[in-house]
Amino acid sequence: MVAAQLVERPPAQPAGEDSPWHTAAACRRDEVGLFFAPSKEPTAARLSREERAKQVCARCPVLLDCREHALAQPEPYGVWGGLTAAERRVVLARRRRRDVELCEPVRVPGARGRIAG
């Protein structure tokens, strides 16, 4: 088993109006391999790694910005904003379902063919 390489990155600075949100991300100080799966990773190892990544995300000051970025892209891999790719797919499906429901006309009970609104 090969140990994951650490990537040197500058320490995060608080994001100001002129700097992007990711400059303040807690993950900038952590191992890249923590957030992305190596090929053929065993399930138990993946779950453990993802839990450690989520712990980093939990203390991140830009967690919601990161999550929204990953949902808007959508990012297909890795832990972003405290969510795995599978969890993000669930969030996106719920949002699509909610958007469809909000756009559907409301039927008035007992009124034939009448739509409220």
mmCIF file of C-alpha atoms in Angstrom:
data_model
loop_
_atom_site.group_PDB
_atom_site.id
_atom_site.type_symbol
_atom_site.label_atom_id
_atom_site.label_comp_id
_atom_site.label_asym_id
_atom_site.label_seq_id
_atom_site.Cartn_x
_atom_site.Cartn_y
_atom_site.Cartn_z
ATOM 1 C CA MET A 1 0.000 0.000 0.000
ATOM 2 C CA VAL A 2 1.411 3.373 -1.010
ATOM 3 C CA ALA A 3 1.040 6.238 1.435
ATOM 4 C CA ALA A 4 -0.829 9.236 0.083
ATOM 5 C CA GLN A 5 1.372 12.196 -0.718
ATOM 6 C CA LEU A 6 0.982 15.427 1.156
ATOM 7 C CA VAL A 7 0.628 18.485 -1.025
ATOM 8 C CA GLU A 8 2.232 21.688 0.206
ATOM 9 C CA ARG A 9 -0.228 24.540 0.116
ATOM 10 C CA PRO A 10 -0.113 28.011 1.580
ATOM 11 C CA PRO A 11 -2.107 28.471 4.784
ATOM 12 C CA ALA A 12 -5.668 29.635 4.217
ATOM 13 C CA GLN A 13 -6.421 33.284 4.683
ATOM 14 C CA PRO A 14 -9.870 34.501 5.669
ATOM 15 C CA ALA A 15 -11.867 35.110 2.503
ATOM 16 C CA GLY A 16 -12.433 38.783 1.889
ATOM 17 C CA GLU A 17 -14.557 40.495 -0.724
ATOM 18 C CA ASP A 18 -11.758 40.279 -3.291
ATOM 19 C CA SER A 19 -10.618 36.690 -2.614
ATOM 20 C CA PRO A 20 -12.443 33.496 -3.611
ATOM 21 C CA TRP A 21 -14.204 31.448 -0.947
ATOM 22 C CA HIS A 22 -11.804 28.516 -1.287
ATOM 23 C CA THR A 23 -8.849 30.507 0.043
ATOM 24 C CA ALA A 24 -10.366 30.113 3.533
ATOM 25 C CA ALA A 25 -11.181 26.402 3.168
ATOM 26 C CA ALA A 26 -9.997 24.150 6.004
ATOM 27 C CA CYS A 27 -9.070 21.434 3.490
ATOM 28 C CA ARG A 28 -6.294 23.604 2.066
ATOM 29 C CA ARG A 29 -4.214 22.497 5.047
ATOM 30 C CA ASP A 30 -5.014 18.787 4.744
ATOM 31 C CA GLU A 31 -3.985 15.828 2.673
ATOM 32 C CA VAL A 32 -5.570 15.795 -0.805
ATOM 33 C CA GLY A 33 -6.047 12.025 -0.642
ATOM 34 C CA LEU A 34 -8.410 12.473 2.273
ATOM 35 C CA PHE A 35 -11.065 14.019 0.022
ATOM 36 C CA PHE A 36 -10.715 11.857 -3.096
ATOM 37 C CA ALA A 37 -10.766 8.058 -3.331
ATOM 38 C CA PRO A 38 -7.803 6.127 -4.644
ATOM 39 C CA SER A 39 -8.695 3.528 -7.262
ATOM 40 C CA LYS A 40 -9.954 0.185 -5.920
ATOM 41 C CA GLU A 41 -10.267 1.484 -2.363
ATOM 42 C CA PRO A 42 -11.920 -1.086 -0.078
ATOM 43 C CA THR A 43 -15.322 -0.047 1.261
ATOM 44 C CA ALA A 44 -14.260 0.077 4.928
ATOM 45 C CA ALA A 45 -11.258 2.247 4.063
ATOM 46 C CA ARG A 46 -13.423 4.545 1.915
ATOM 47 C CA LEU A 47 -15.984 5.022 4.684
ATOM 48 C CA SER A 48 -13.248 5.766 7.222
ATOM 49 C CA ARG A 49 -11.528 8.241 4.888
ATOM 50 C CA GLU A 50 -14.802 9.977 4.043
ATOM 51 C CA GLU A 51 -15.623 10.316 7.753
ATOM 52 C CA ARG A 52 -12.234 11.941 8.403
ATOM 53 C CA ALA A 53 -12.788 14.297 5.452
ATOM 54 C CA LYS A 54 -16.219 15.230 6.808
ATOM 55 C CA GLN A 55 -14.622 16.048 10.178
ATOM 56 C CA VAL A 56 -12.379 18.553 8.396
ATOM 57 C CA CYS A 57 -15.407 19.967 6.589
ATOM 58 C CA ALA A 58 -17.327 20.313 9.862
ATOM 59 C CA ARG A 59 -14.829 22.883 11.137
ATOM 60 C CA CYS A 60 -14.563 24.744 7.814
ATOM 61 C CA PRO A 61 -15.693 28.396 7.692
ATOM 62 C CA VAL A 62 -16.719 28.082 4.023
ATOM 63 C CA LEU A 63 -18.554 24.728 4.218
ATOM 64 C CA LEU A 64 -21.773 26.053 2.655
ATOM 65 C CA ASP A 65 -19.950 27.884 -0.146
ATOM 66 C CA CYS A 66 -18.026 24.711 -0.943
ATOM 67 C CA ARG A 67 -21.175 22.580 -0.871
ATOM 68 C CA GLU A 68 -23.063 24.941 -3.180
ATOM 69 C CA HIS A 69 -20.094 25.008 -5.572
ATOM 70 C CA ALA A 70 -20.062 21.204 -5.716
ATOM 71 C CA LEU A 71 -23.826 21.077 -6.275
ATOM 72 C CA ALA A 72 -23.787 23.778 -8.954
ATOM 73 C CA GLN A 73 -20.911 22.240 -10.979
ATOM 74 C CA PRO A 74 -21.845 19.362 -10.217
ATOM 75 C CA GLU A 75 -18.622 17.844 -8.890
ATOM 76 C CA PRO A 76 -18.749 14.093 -9.647
ATOM 77 C CA TYR A 77 -16.070 12.920 -7.179
ATOM 78 C CA GLY A 78 -14.786 13.481 -3.682
ATOM 79 C CA VAL A 79 -16.028 15.030 -0.476
ATOM 80 C CA TRP A 80 -17.093 18.655 -0.955
ATOM 81 C CA GLY A 81 -18.885 20.736 1.654
ATOM 82 C CA GLY A 82 -19.178 17.748 3.966
ATOM 83 C CA LEU A 83 -21.011 15.605 1.404
ATOM 84 C CA THR A 84 -19.850 12.648 -0.662
ATOM 85 C CA ALA A 85 -20.686 12.421 -4.363
ATOM 86 C CA ALA A 86 -23.555 10.023 -3.567
ATOM 87 C CA GLU A 87 -24.949 12.379 -0.913
ATOM 88 C CA ARG A 88 -24.751 15.297 -3.345
ATOM 89 C CA ARG A 89 -26.707 13.292 -5.939
ATOM 90 C CA VAL A 90 -29.465 12.794 -3.329
ATOM 91 C CA VAL A 91 -29.532 16.530 -2.548
ATOM 92 C CA LEU A 92 -29.730 17.390 -6.258
ATOM 93 C CA ALA A 93 -32.547 14.875 -6.817
ATOM 94 C CA ARG A 94 -34.492 16.346 -3.881
ATOM 95 C CA ARG A 95 -33.987 19.866 -5.216
ATOM 96 C CA ARG A 96 -35.199 18.835 -8.674
ATOM 97 C CA ARG A 97 -38.238 17.107 -7.171
ATOM 98 C CA ARG A 98 -39.005 20.167 -5.030
ATOM 99 C CA ASP A 99 -38.677 22.473 -8.022
ATOM 100 C CA VAL A 100 -41.076 20.317 -10.040
ATOM 101 C CA GLU A 101 -43.569 20.267 -7.176
ATOM 102 C CA LEU A 102 -43.379 24.046 -6.820
ATOM 103 C CA CYS A 103 -44.119 24.481 -10.522
ATOM 104 C CA GLU A 104 -47.102 22.124 -10.606
ATOM 105 C CA PRO A 105 -50.537 23.775 -10.427
ATOM 106 C CA VAL A 106 -52.498 23.234 -7.233
ATOM 107 C CA ARG A 107 -55.800 21.432 -7.778
ATOM 108 C CA VAL A 108 -58.779 22.539 -5.708
ATOM 109 C CA PRO A 109 -60.364 19.463 -4.090
ATOM 110 C CA GLY A 110 -63.902 18.841 -5.358
ATOM 111 C CA ALA A 111 -63.625 21.349 -8.187
ATOM 112 C CA ARG A 112 -63.579 19.689 -11.575
ATOM 113 C CA GLY A 113 -60.635 20.840 -13.607
ATOM 114 C CA ARG A 114 -60.249 24.057 -11.567
ATOM 115 C CA ILE A 115 -56.816 25.183 -10.564
ATOM 116 C CA ALA A 116 -56.197 27.369 -7.518
ATOM 117 C CA GLY A 117 -54.163 30.477 -7.908
#
